[in-house]
């Protein structure tokens, strides 16, 4: 979802740039590999802002509807 949002807002994902998304002790976090160029640095800065906005919007620890198998 993060990469698709980035592509829609900022263009193609830079070659060699890696996004790590992980569950941390509080919610979820994401980090992006260091930029290889000034253009990558601008893209990375925009991505960090996007991640902050998505983190505020999506709580991965929120209760979810049960899966059909859980109903038995």
mmCIF file with all atom_site columns, N, CA and C in Angstrom:
data_model
loop_
_atom_site.group_PDB
_atom_site.id
_atom_site.type_symbol
_atom_site.label_atom_id
_atom_site.label_alt_id
_atom_site.label_comp_id
_atom_site.label_asym_id
_atom_site.label_entity_id
_atom_site.label_seq_id
_atom_site.pdbx_PDB_ins_code
_atom_site.Cartn_x
_atom_site.Cartn_y
_atom_site.Cartn_z
_atom_site.occupancy
_atom_site.B_iso_or_equiv
_atom_site.pdbx_formal_charge
_atom_site.auth_seq_id
_atom_site.auth_comp_id
_atom_site.auth_asym_id
_atom_site.auth_atom_id
_atom_site.pdbx_PDB_model_num
ATOM 1   N N  . UNK A 1 1  ? 0.822   -1.174  0.000   1.00 0.00 ? 1  UNK A N  1
ATOM 2   C CA . UNK A 1 1  ? 0.000   0.000   0.000   1.00 0.00 ? 1  UNK A CA 1
ATOM 3   C C  . UNK A 1 1  ? 0.879   1.256   0.000   1.00 0.00 ? 1  UNK A C  1
ATOM 4   N N  . UNK A 1 2  ? 1.947   1.243   0.772   1.00 0.00 ? 2  UNK A N  1
ATOM 5   C CA . UNK A 1 2  ? 2.818   2.408   0.852   1.00 0.00 ? 2  UNK A CA 1
ATOM 6   C C  . UNK A 1 2  ? 3.479   2.672   -0.493  1.00 0.00 ? 2  UNK A C  1
ATOM 7   N N  . UNK A 1 3  ? 3.997   1.638   -1.114  1.00 0.00 ? 3  UNK A N  1
ATOM 8   C CA . UNK A 1 3  ? 4.671   1.808   -2.408  1.00 0.00 ? 3  UNK A CA 1
ATOM 9   C C  . UNK A 1 3  ? 3.684   2.272   -3.469  1.00 0.00 ? 3  UNK A C  1
ATOM 10  N N  . UNK A 1 4  ? 2.488   1.718   -3.482  1.00 0.00 ? 4  UNK A N  1
ATOM 11  C CA . UNK A 1 4  ? 1.489   2.131   -4.466  1.00 0.00 ? 4  UNK A CA 1
ATOM 12  C C  . UNK A 1 4  ? 1.103   3.596   -4.276  1.00 0.00 ? 4  UNK A C  1
ATOM 13  N N  . UNK A 1 5  ? 0.928   4.028   -3.036  1.00 0.00 ? 5  UNK A N  1
ATOM 14  C CA . UNK A 1 5  ? 0.633   5.434   -2.762  1.00 0.00 ? 5  UNK A CA 1
ATOM 15  C C  . UNK A 1 5  ? 1.789   6.309   -3.239  1.00 0.00 ? 5  UNK A C  1
ATOM 16  N N  . UNK A 1 6  ? 3.010   5.872   -2.968  1.00 0.00 ? 6  UNK A N  1
ATOM 17  C CA . UNK A 1 6  ? 4.187   6.643   -3.387  1.00 0.00 ? 6  UNK A CA 1
ATOM 18  C C  . UNK A 1 6  ? 4.245   6.778   -4.905  1.00 0.00 ? 6  UNK A C  1
ATOM 19  N N  . UNK A 1 7  ? 4.007   5.695   -5.601  1.00 0.00 ? 7  UNK A N  1
ATOM 20  C CA . UNK A 1 7  ? 4.025   5.744   -7.073  1.00 0.00 ? 7  UNK A CA 1
ATOM 21  C C  . UNK A 1 7  ? 2.969   6.706   -7.603  1.00 0.00 ? 7  UNK A C  1
ATOM 22  N N  . UNK A 1 8  ? 1.789   6.665   -7.020  1.00 0.00 ? 8  UNK A N  1
ATOM 23  C CA . UNK A 1 8  ? 0.706   7.535   -7.479  1.00 0.00 ? 8  UNK A CA 1
ATOM 24  C C  . UNK A 1 8  ? 1.019   9.010   -7.211  1.00 0.00 ? 8  UNK A C  1
ATOM 25  N N  . UNK A 1 9  ? 1.663   9.292   -6.086  1.00 0.00 ? 9  UNK A N  1
ATOM 26  C CA . UNK A 1 9  ? 1.934   10.674  -5.710  1.00 0.00 ? 9  UNK A CA 1
ATOM 27  C C  . UNK A 1 9  ? 3.252   11.226  -6.238  1.00 0.00 ? 9  UNK A C  1
ATOM 28  N N  . UNK A 1 10 ? 4.280   10.364  -6.321  1.00 0.00 ? 10 UNK A N  1
ATOM 29  C CA . UNK A 1 10 ? 5.627   10.861  -6.592  1.00 0.00 ? 10 UNK A CA 1
ATOM 30  C C  . UNK A 1 10 ? 6.335   10.206  -7.766  1.00 0.00 ? 10 UNK A C  1
ATOM 31  N N  . UNK A 1 11 ? 5.656   9.315   -8.474  1.00 0.00 ? 11 UNK A N  1
ATOM 32  C CA . UNK A 1 11 ? 6.289   8.679   -9.625  1.00 0.00 ? 11 UNK A CA 1
ATOM 33  C C  . UNK A 1 11 ? 6.890   7.328   -9.270  1.00 0.00 ? 11 UNK A C  1
ATOM 34  N N  . UNK A 1 12 ? 7.634   6.766   -10.204 1.00 0.00 ? 12 UNK A N  1
ATOM 35  C CA . UNK A 1 12 ? 8.174   5.411   -10.023 1.00 0.00 ? 12 UNK A CA 1
ATOM 36  C C  . UNK A 1 12 ? 9.065   5.286   -8.789  1.00 0.00 ? 12 UNK A C  1
ATOM 37  N N  . UNK A 1 13 ? 9.007   4.116   -8.179  1.00 0.00 ? 13 UNK A N  1
ATOM 38  C CA . UNK A 1 13 ? 9.843   3.815   -7.030  1.00 0.00 ? 13 UNK A CA 1
ATOM 39  C C  . UNK A 1 13 ? 11.298  3.763   -7.499  1.00 0.00 ? 13 UNK A C  1
ATOM 40  N N  . UNK A 1 14 ? 12.216  4.444   -6.810  1.00 0.00 ? 14 UNK A N  1
ATOM 41  C CA . UNK A 1 14 ? 13.620  4.446   -7.229  1.00 0.00 ? 14 UNK A CA 1
ATOM 42  C C  . UNK A 1 14 ? 14.250  3.050   -7.202  1.00 0.00 ? 14 UNK A C  1
ATOM 43  N N  . UNK A 1 15 ? 15.027  2.768   -8.209  1.00 0.00 ? 15 UNK A N  1
ATOM 44  C CA . UNK A 1 15 ? 15.718  1.484   -8.305  1.00 0.00 ? 15 UNK A CA 1
ATOM 45  C C  . UNK A 1 15 ? 16.683  1.362   -7.128  1.00 0.00 ? 15 UNK A C  1
ATOM 46  N N  . UNK A 1 16 ? 16.648  0.233   -6.459  1.00 0.00 ? 16 UNK A N  1
ATOM 47  C CA . UNK A 1 16 ? 17.553  -0.022  -5.351  1.00 0.00 ? 16 UNK A CA 1
ATOM 48  C C  . UNK A 1 16 ? 17.084  0.497   -4.006  1.00 0.00 ? 16 UNK A C  1
ATOM 49  N N  . UNK A 1 17 ? 16.001  1.269   -3.970  1.00 0.00 ? 17 UNK A N  1
ATOM 50  C CA . UNK A 1 17 ? 15.482  1.765   -2.693  1.00 0.00 ? 17 UNK A CA 1
ATOM 51  C C  . UNK A 1 17 ? 14.626  0.671   -2.062  1.00 0.00 ? 17 UNK A C  1
ATOM 52  N N  . UNK A 1 18 ? 14.859  0.413   -0.778  1.00 0.00 ? 18 UNK A N  1
ATOM 53  C CA . UNK A 1 18 ? 14.160  -0.657  -0.076  1.00 0.00 ? 18 UNK A CA 1
ATOM 54  C C  . UNK A 1 18 ? 13.324  -0.076  1.054   1.00 0.00 ? 18 UNK A C  1
ATOM 55  N N  . UNK A 1 19 ? 12.115  -0.574  1.178   1.00 0.00 ? 19 UNK A N  1
ATOM 56  C CA . UNK A 1 19 ? 11.203  -0.174  2.236   1.00 0.00 ? 19 UNK A CA 1
ATOM 57  C C  . UNK A 1 19 ? 11.056  -1.344  3.205   1.00 0.00 ? 19 UNK A C  1
ATOM 58  N N  . UNK A 1 20 ? 11.231  -1.065  4.492   1.00 0.00 ? 20 UNK A N  1
ATOM 59  C CA . UNK A 1 20 ? 11.036  -2.061  5.535   1.00 0.00 ? 20 UNK A CA 1
ATOM 60  C C  . UNK A 1 20 ? 9.847   -1.621  6.382   1.00 0.00 ? 20 UNK A C  1
ATOM 61  N N  . UNK A 1 21 ? 8.855   -2.492  6.517   1.00 0.00 ? 21 UNK A N  1
ATOM 62  C CA . UNK A 1 21 ? 7.695   -2.216  7.372   1.00 0.00 ? 21 UNK A CA 1
ATOM 63  C C  . UNK A 1 21 ? 7.658   -3.323  8.417   1.00 0.00 ? 21 UNK A C  1
ATOM 64  N N  . UNK A 1 22 ? 7.525   -2.917  9.681   1.00 0.00 ? 22 UNK A N  1
ATOM 65  C CA . UNK A 1 22 ? 7.567   -3.914  10.734  1.00 0.00 ? 22 UNK A CA 1
ATOM 66  C C  . UNK A 1 22 ? 6.698   -3.494  11.910  1.00 0.00 ? 22 UNK A C  1
ATOM 67  N N  . UNK A 1 23 ? 6.256   -4.476  12.650  1.00 0.00 ? 23 UNK A N  1
ATOM 68  C CA . UNK A 1 23 ? 5.486   -4.267  13.873  1.00 0.00 ? 23 UNK A CA 1
ATOM 69  C C  . UNK A 1 23 ? 6.482   -3.978  14.981  1.00 0.00 ? 23 UNK A C  1
ATOM 70  N N  . UNK A 1 24 ? 6.320   -2.837  15.625  1.00 0.00 ? 24 UNK A N  1
ATOM 71  C CA . UNK A 1 24 ? 7.205   -2.533  16.741  1.00 0.00 ? 24 UNK A CA 1
ATOM 72  C C  . UNK A 1 24 ? 6.438   -2.683  18.054  1.00 0.00 ? 24 UNK A C  1
ATOM 73  N N  . UNK A 1 25 ? 7.009   -2.272  19.140  1.00 0.00 ? 25 UNK A N  1
ATOM 74  C CA . UNK A 1 25 ? 6.382   -2.464  20.447  1.00 0.00 ? 25 UNK A CA 1
ATOM 75  C C  . UNK A 1 25 ? 5.115   -1.629  20.629  1.00 0.00 ? 25 UNK A C  1
ATOM 76  N N  . UNK A 1 26 ? 4.911   -0.622  19.797  1.00 0.00 ? 26 UNK A N  1
ATOM 77  C CA . UNK A 1 26 ? 3.783   0.289   19.983  1.00 0.00 ? 26 UNK A CA 1
ATOM 78  C C  . UNK A 1 26 ? 2.736   0.165   18.890  1.00 0.00 ? 26 UNK A C  1
ATOM 79  N N  . UNK A 1 27 ? 3.122   0.218   17.653  1.00 0.00 ? 27 UNK A N  1
ATOM 80  C CA . UNK A 1 27 ? 2.199   0.114   16.516  1.00 0.00 ? 27 UNK A CA 1
ATOM 81  C C  . UNK A 1 27 ? 2.939   -0.562  15.380  1.00 0.00 ? 27 UNK A C  1
ATOM 82  N N  . UNK A 1 28 ? 3.186   0.210   14.336  1.00 0.00 ? 28 UNK A N  1
ATOM 83  C CA . UNK A 1 28 ? 4.009   -0.268  13.243  1.00 0.00 ? 28 UNK A CA 1
ATOM 84  C C  . UNK A 1 28 ? 4.940   0.856   12.825  1.00 0.00 ? 28 UNK A C  1
ATOM 85  N N  . UNK A 1 29 ? 6.039   0.481   12.238  1.00 0.00 ? 29 UNK A N  1
ATOM 86  C CA . UNK A 1 29 ? 7.033   1.449   11.789  1.00 0.00 ? 29 UNK A CA 1
ATOM 87  C C  . UNK A 1 29 ? 7.499   1.061   10.404  1.00 0.00 ? 29 UNK A C  1
ATOM 88  N N  . UNK A 1 30 ? 8.134   2.002   9.762   1.00 0.00 ? 30 UNK A N  1
ATOM 89  C CA . UNK A 1 30 ? 8.704   1.752   8.452   1.00 0.00 ? 30 UNK A CA 1
ATOM 90  C C  . UNK A 1 30 ? 10.002  2.537   8.341   1.00 0.00 ? 30 UNK A C  1
ATOM 91  N N  . UNK A 1 31 ? 10.917  1.995   7.600   1.00 0.00 ? 31 UNK A N  1
ATOM 92  C CA . UNK A 1 31 ? 12.146  2.715   7.307   1.00 0.00 ? 31 UNK A CA 1
ATOM 93  C C  . UNK A 1 31 ? 12.487  2.480   5.842   1.00 0.00 ? 31 UNK A C  1
ATOM 94  N N  . UNK A 1 32 ? 13.283  3.386   5.324   1.00 0.00 ? 32 UNK A N  1
ATOM 95  C CA . UNK A 1 32 ? 13.657  3.335   3.912   1.00 0.00 ? 32 UNK A CA 1
ATOM 96  C C  . UNK A 1 32 ? 15.172  3.366   3.839   1.00 0.00 ? 32 UNK A C  1
ATOM 97  N N  . UNK A 1 33 ? 15.718  2.589   2.934   1.00 0.00 ? 33 UNK A N  1
ATOM 98  C CA . UNK A 1 33 ? 17.167  2.543   2.785   1.00 0.00 ? 33 UNK A CA 1
ATOM 99  C C  . UNK A 1 33 ? 17.721  3.929   2.457   1.00 0.00 ? 33 UNK A C  1
ATOM 100 N N  . UNK A 1 34 ? 18.984  4.162   2.768   1.00 0.00 ? 34 UNK A N  1
ATOM 101 C CA . UNK A 1 34 ? 19.591  5.462   2.476   1.00 0.00 ? 34 UNK A CA 1
ATOM 102 C C  . UNK A 1 34 ? 19.537  5.775   0.976   1.00 0.00 ? 34 UNK A C  1
ATOM 103 N N  . UNK A 1 35 ? 19.397  7.054   0.634   1.00 0.00 ? 35 UNK A N  1
ATOM 104 C CA . UNK A 1 35 ? 19.304  7.430   -0.772  1.00 0.00 ? 35 UNK A CA 1
ATOM 105 C C  . UNK A 1 35 ? 20.649  7.295   -1.487  1.00 0.00 ? 35 UNK A C  1
ATOM 106 N N  . UNK A 1 36 ? 20.582  6.982   -2.780  1.00 0.00 ? 36 UNK A N  1
ATOM 107 C CA . UNK A 1 36 ? 21.793  6.860   -3.592  1.00 0.00 ? 36 UNK A CA 1
ATOM 108 C C  . UNK A 1 36 ? 22.074  8.137   -4.374  1.00 0.00 ? 36 UNK A C  1
ATOM 109 N N  . UNK A 1 37 ? 21.094  9.038   -4.445  1.00 0.00 ? 37 UNK A N  1
ATOM 110 C CA . UNK A 1 37 ? 21.260  10.270  -5.209  1.00 0.00 ? 37 UNK A CA 1
ATOM 111 C C  . UNK A 1 37 ? 20.408  11.368  -4.576  1.00 0.00 ? 37 UNK A C  1
ATOM 112 N N  . UNK A 1 38 ? 20.565  12.588  -5.063  1.00 0.00 ? 38 UNK A N  1
ATOM 113 C CA . UNK A 1 38 ? 19.751  13.695  -4.561  1.00 0.00 ? 38 UNK A CA 1
ATOM 114 C C  . UNK A 1 38 ? 18.271  13.481  -4.901  1.00 0.00 ? 38 UNK A C  1
ATOM 115 N N  . UNK A 1 39 ? 17.997  12.944  -6.092  1.00 0.00 ? 39 UNK A N  1
ATOM 116 C CA . UNK A 1 39 ? 16.606  12.656  -6.480  1.00 0.00 ? 39 UNK A CA 1
ATOM 117 C C  . UNK A 1 39 ? 16.007  11.611  -5.539  1.00 0.00 ? 39 UNK A C  1
ATOM 118 N N  . UNK A 1 40 ? 16.792  10.582  -5.215  1.00 0.00 ? 40 UNK A N  1
ATOM 119 C CA . UNK A 1 40 ? 16.321  9.562   -4.273  1.00 0.00 ? 40 UNK A CA 1
ATOM 120 C C  . UNK A 1 40 ? 16.084  10.169  -2.901  1.00 0.00 ? 40 UNK A C  1
ATOM 121 N N  . UNK A 1 41 ? 16.920  11.119  -2.505  1.00 0.00 ? 41 UNK A N  1
ATOM 122 C CA . UNK A 1 41 ? 16.754  11.771  -1.212  1.00 0.00 ? 41 UNK A CA 1
ATOM 123 C C  . UNK A 1 41 ? 15.440  12.542  -1.147  1.00 0.00 ? 41 UNK A C  1
ATOM 124 N N  . UNK A 1 42 ? 15.082  13.242  -2.217  1.00 0.00 ? 42 UNK A N  1
ATOM 125 C CA . UNK A 1 42 ? 13.796  13.952  -2.248  1.00 0.00 ? 42 UNK A CA 1
ATOM 126 C C  . UNK A 1 42 ? 12.639  12.968  -2.173  1.00 0.00 ? 42 UNK A C  1
ATOM 127 N N  . UNK A 1 43 ? 12.721  11.877  -2.933  1.00 0.00 ? 43 UNK A N  1
ATOM 128 C CA . UNK A 1 43 ? 11.685  10.843  -2.922  1.00 0.00 ? 43 UNK A CA 1
ATOM 129 C C  . UNK A 1 43 ? 11.566  10.257  -1.512  1.00 0.00 ? 43 UNK A C  1
ATOM 130 N N  . UNK A 1 44 ? 12.711  9.957   -0.893  1.00 0.00 ? 44 UNK A N  1
ATOM 131 C CA . UNK A 1 44 ? 12.734  9.377   0.453   1.00 0.00 ? 44 UNK A CA 1
ATOM 132 C C  . UNK A 1 44 ? 12.089  10.325  1.464   1.00 0.00 ? 44 UNK A C  1
ATOM 133 N N  . UNK A 1 45 ? 12.382  11.611  1.360   1.00 0.00 ? 45 UNK A N  1
ATOM 134 C CA . UNK A 1 45 ? 11.784  12.599  2.266   1.00 0.00 ? 45 UNK A CA 1
ATOM 135 C C  . UNK A 1 45 ? 10.265  12.615  2.118   1.00 0.00 ? 45 UNK A C  1
ATOM 136 N N  . UNK A 1 46 ? 9.785   12.577  0.887   1.00 0.00 ? 46 UNK A N  1
ATOM 137 C CA . UNK A 1 46 ? 8.334   12.524  0.648   1.00 0.00 ? 46 UNK A CA 1
ATOM 138 C C  . UNK A 1 46 ? 7.745   11.236  1.203   1.00 0.00 ? 46 UNK A C  1
ATOM 139 N N  . UNK A 1 47 ? 8.479   10.132  1.080   1.00 0.00 ? 47 UNK A N  1
ATOM 140 C CA . UNK A 1 47 ? 7.996   8.849   1.590   1.00 0.00 ? 47 UNK A CA 1
ATOM 141 C C  . UNK A 1 47 ? 7.889   8.860   3.110   1.00 0.00 ? 47 UNK A C  1
ATOM 142 N N  . UNK A 1 48 ? 8.865   9.443   3.780   1.00 0.00 ? 48 UNK A N  1
ATOM 143 C CA . UNK A 1 48 ? 8.812   9.498   5.240   1.00 0.00 ? 48 UNK A CA 1
ATOM 144 C C  . UNK A 1 48 ? 7.602   10.307  5.705   1.00 0.00 ? 48 UNK A C  1
ATOM 145 N N  . UNK A 1 49 ? 7.272   11.356  4.976   1.00 0.00 ? 49 UNK A N  1
ATOM 146 C CA . UNK A 1 49 ? 6.070   12.138  5.290   1.00 0.00 ? 49 UNK A CA 1
ATOM 147 C C  . UNK A 1 49 ? 4.812   11.307  5.051   1.00 0.00 ? 49 UNK A C  1
ATOM 148 N N  . UNK A 1 50 ? 4.766   10.600  3.937   1.00 0.00 ? 50 UNK A N  1
ATOM 149 C CA . UNK A 1 50 ? 3.624   9.732   3.621   1.00 0.00 ? 50 UNK A CA 1
ATOM 150 C C  . UNK A 1 50 ? 3.462   8.653   4.688   1.00 0.00 ? 50 UNK A C  1
ATOM 151 N N  . UNK A 1 51 ? 4.557   8.050   5.115   1.00 0.00 ? 51 UNK A N  1
ATOM 152 C CA . UNK A 1 51 ? 4.510   7.008   6.147   1.00 0.00 ? 51 UNK A CA 1
ATOM 153 C C  . UNK A 1 51 ? 3.936   7.569   7.440   1.00 0.00 ? 51 UNK A C  1
ATOM 154 N N  . UNK A 1 52 ? 4.331   8.777   7.804   1.00 0.00 ? 52 UNK A N  1
ATOM 155 C CA . UNK A 1 52 ? 3.793   9.406   9.017   1.00 0.00 ? 52 UNK A CA 1
ATOM 156 C C  . UNK A 1 52 ? 2.290   9.580   8.924   1.00 0.00 ? 52 UNK A C  1
ATOM 157 N N  . UNK A 1 53 ? 1.812   10.003  7.767   1.00 0.00 ? 53 UNK A N  1
ATOM 158 C CA . UNK A 1 53 ? 0.369   10.179  7.576   1.00 0.00 ? 53 UNK A CA 1
ATOM 159 C C  . UNK A 1 53 ? -0.366  8.847   7.619   1.00 0.00 ? 53 UNK A C  1
ATOM 160 N N  . UNK A 1 54 ? 0.176   7.827   6.973   1.00 0.00 ? 54 UNK A N  1
ATOM 161 C CA . UNK A 1 54 ? -0.469  6.512   6.965   1.00 0.00 ? 54 UNK A CA 1
ATOM 162 C C  . UNK A 1 54 ? -0.443  5.888   8.356   1.00 0.00 ? 54 UNK A C  1
ATOM 163 N N  . UNK A 1 55 ? 0.632   6.109   9.087   1.00 0.00 ? 55 UNK A N  1
ATOM 164 C CA . UNK A 1 55 ? 0.737   5.566   10.438  1.00 0.00 ? 55 UNK A CA 1
ATOM 165 C C  . UNK A 1 55 ? -0.338  6.143   11.353  1.00 0.00 ? 55 UNK A C  1
ATOM 166 N N  . UNK A 1 56 ? -0.639  7.417   11.162  1.00 0.00 ? 56 UNK A N  1
ATOM 167 C CA . UNK A 1 56 ? -1.690  8.053   11.959  1.00 0.00 ? 56 UNK A CA 1
ATOM 168 C C  . UNK A 1 56 ? -3.075  7.544   11.559  1.00 0.00 ? 56 UNK A C  1
ATOM 169 N N  . UNK A 1 57 ? -3.206  7.137   10.298  1.00 0.00 ? 57 UNK A N  1
ATOM 170 C CA . UNK A 1 57 ? -4.514  6.718   9.778   1.00 0.00 ? 57 UNK A CA 1
ATOM 171 C C  . UNK A 1 57 ? -4.801  5.236   10.017  1.00 0.00 ? 57 UNK A C  1
ATOM 172 N N  . UNK A 1 58 ? -3.789  4.394   9.938   1.00 0.00 ? 58 UNK A N  1
ATOM 173 C CA . UNK A 1 58 ? -3.991  2.949   10.013  1.00 0.00 ? 58 UNK A CA 1
ATOM 174 C C  . UNK A 1 58 ? -3.338  2.365   11.255  1.00 0.00 ? 58 UNK A C  1
ATOM 175 N N  . UNK A 1 59 ? -4.159  1.859   12.145  1.00 0.00 ? 59 UNK A N  1
ATOM 176 C CA . UNK A 1 59 ? -3.690  1.199   13.352  1.00 0.00 ? 59 UNK A CA 1
ATOM 177 C C  . UNK A 1 59 ? -3.747  -0.307  13.110  1.00 0.00 ? 59 UNK A C  1
ATOM 178 N N  . UNK A 1 60 ? -2.592  -0.929  12.981  1.00 0.00 ? 60 UNK A N  1
ATOM 179 C CA . UNK A 1 60 ? -2.560  -2.363  12.694  1.00 0.00 ? 60 UNK A CA 1
ATOM 180 C C  . UNK A 1 60 ? -2.941  -3.209  13.903  1.00 0.00 ? 60 UNK A C  1
ATOM 181 N N  . UNK A 1 61 ? -2.983  -2.597  15.078  1.00 0.00 ? 61 UNK A N  1
ATOM 182 C CA . UNK A 1 61 ? -3.379  -3.326  16.286  1.00 0.00 ? 61 UNK A CA 1
ATOM 183 C C  . UNK A 1 61 ? -4.869  -3.203  16.583  1.00 0.00 ? 61 UNK A C  1
ATOM 184 N N  . UNK A 1 62 ? -5.606  -2.531  15.725  1.00 0.00 ? 62 UNK A N  1
ATOM 185 C CA . UNK A 1 62 ? -7.044  -2.363  15.931  1.00 0.00 ? 62 UNK A CA 1
ATOM 186 C C  . UNK A 1 62 ? -7.750  -3.714  15.821  1.00 0.00 ? 62 UNK A C  1
ATOM 187 N N  . UNK A 1 63 ? -8.816  -3.905  16.571  1.00 0.00 ? 63 UNK A N  1
ATOM 188 C CA . UNK A 1 63 ? -9.569  -5.161  16.456  1.00 0.00 ? 63 UNK A CA 1
ATOM 189 C C  . UNK A 1 63 ? -10.079 -5.363  15.033  1.00 0.00 ? 63 UNK A C  1
ATOM 190 N N  . UNK A 1 64 ? -10.063 -6.600  14.598  1.00 0.00 ? 64 UNK A N  1
ATOM 191 C CA . UNK A 1 64 ? -10.508 -6.931  13.251  1.00 0.00 ? 64 UNK A CA 1
ATOM 192 C C  . UNK A 1 64 ? -11.715 -7.858  13.344  1.00 0.00 ? 64 UNK A C  1
ATOM 193 N N  . UNK A 1 65 ? -12.470 -7.909  12.273  1.00 0.00 ? 65 UNK A N  1
ATOM 194 C CA . UNK A 1 65 ? -13.562 -8.871  12.203  1.00 0.00 ? 65 UNK A CA 1
ATOM 195 C C  . UNK A 1 65 ? -12.980 -10.270 12.220  1.00 0.00 ? 65 UNK A C  1
ATOM 196 N N  . UNK A 1 66 ? -13.682 -11.179 12.826  1.00 0.00 ? 66 UNK A N  1
ATOM 197 C CA . UNK A 1 66 ? -13.208 -12.558 12.893  1.00 0.00 ? 66 UNK A CA 1
ATOM 198 C C  . UNK A 1 66 ? -13.192 -13.189 11.517  1.00 0.00 ? 66 UNK A C  1
ATOM 199 N N  . UNK A 1 67 ? -12.239 -14.068 11.327  1.00 0.00 ? 67 UNK A N  1
ATOM 200 C CA . UNK A 1 67 ? -12.191 -14.890 10.132  1.00 0.00 ? 67 UNK A CA 1
ATOM 201 C C  . UNK A 1 67 ? -13.267 -15.964 10.265  1.00 0.00 ? 67 UNK A C  1
ATOM 202 N N  . UNK A 1 68 ? -13.807 -16.460 9.136   1.00 0.00 ? 68 UNK A N  1
ATOM 203 C CA . UNK A 1 68 ? -14.853 -17.491 9.225   1.00 0.00 ? 68 UNK A CA 1
ATOM 204 C C  . UNK A 1 68 ? -14.459 -18.687 10.087  1.00 0.00 ? 68 UNK A C  1
ATOM 205 N N  . UNK A 1 69 ? -13.177 -19.105 10.047  1.00 0.00 ? 69 UNK A N  1
ATOM 206 C CA . UNK A 1 69 ? -12.726 -20.248 10.845  1.00 0.00 ? 69 UNK A CA 1
ATOM 207 C C  . UNK A 1 69 ? -12.758 -19.952 12.331  1.00 0.00 ? 69 UNK A C  1
ATOM 208 N N  . UNK A 1 70 ? -12.668 -18.662 12.706  1.00 0.00 ? 70 UNK A N  1
ATOM 209 C CA . UNK A 1 70 ? -12.660 -18.283 14.112  1.00 0.00 ? 70 UNK A CA 1
ATOM 210 C C  . UNK A 1 70 ? -14.054 -18.344 14.734  1.00 0.00 ? 70 UNK A C  1
ATOM 211 N N  . UNK A 1 71 ? -15.075 -18.481 13.928  1.00 0.00 ? 71 UNK A N  1
ATOM 212 C CA . UNK A 1 71 ? -16.445 -18.450 14.422  1.00 0.00 ? 71 UNK A CA 1
ATOM 213 C C  . UNK A 1 71 ? -16.886 -19.798 15.012  1.00 0.00 ? 71 UNK A C  1
ATOM 214 N N  . UNK A 1 72 ? -16.128 -20.835 14.781  1.00 0.00 ? 72 UNK A N  1
ATOM 215 C CA . UNK A 1 72 ? -16.512 -22.176 15.256  1.00 0.00 ? 72 UNK A CA 1
ATOM 216 C C  . UNK A 1 72 ? -16.197 -22.382 16.699  1.00 0.00 ? 72 UNK A C  1
#
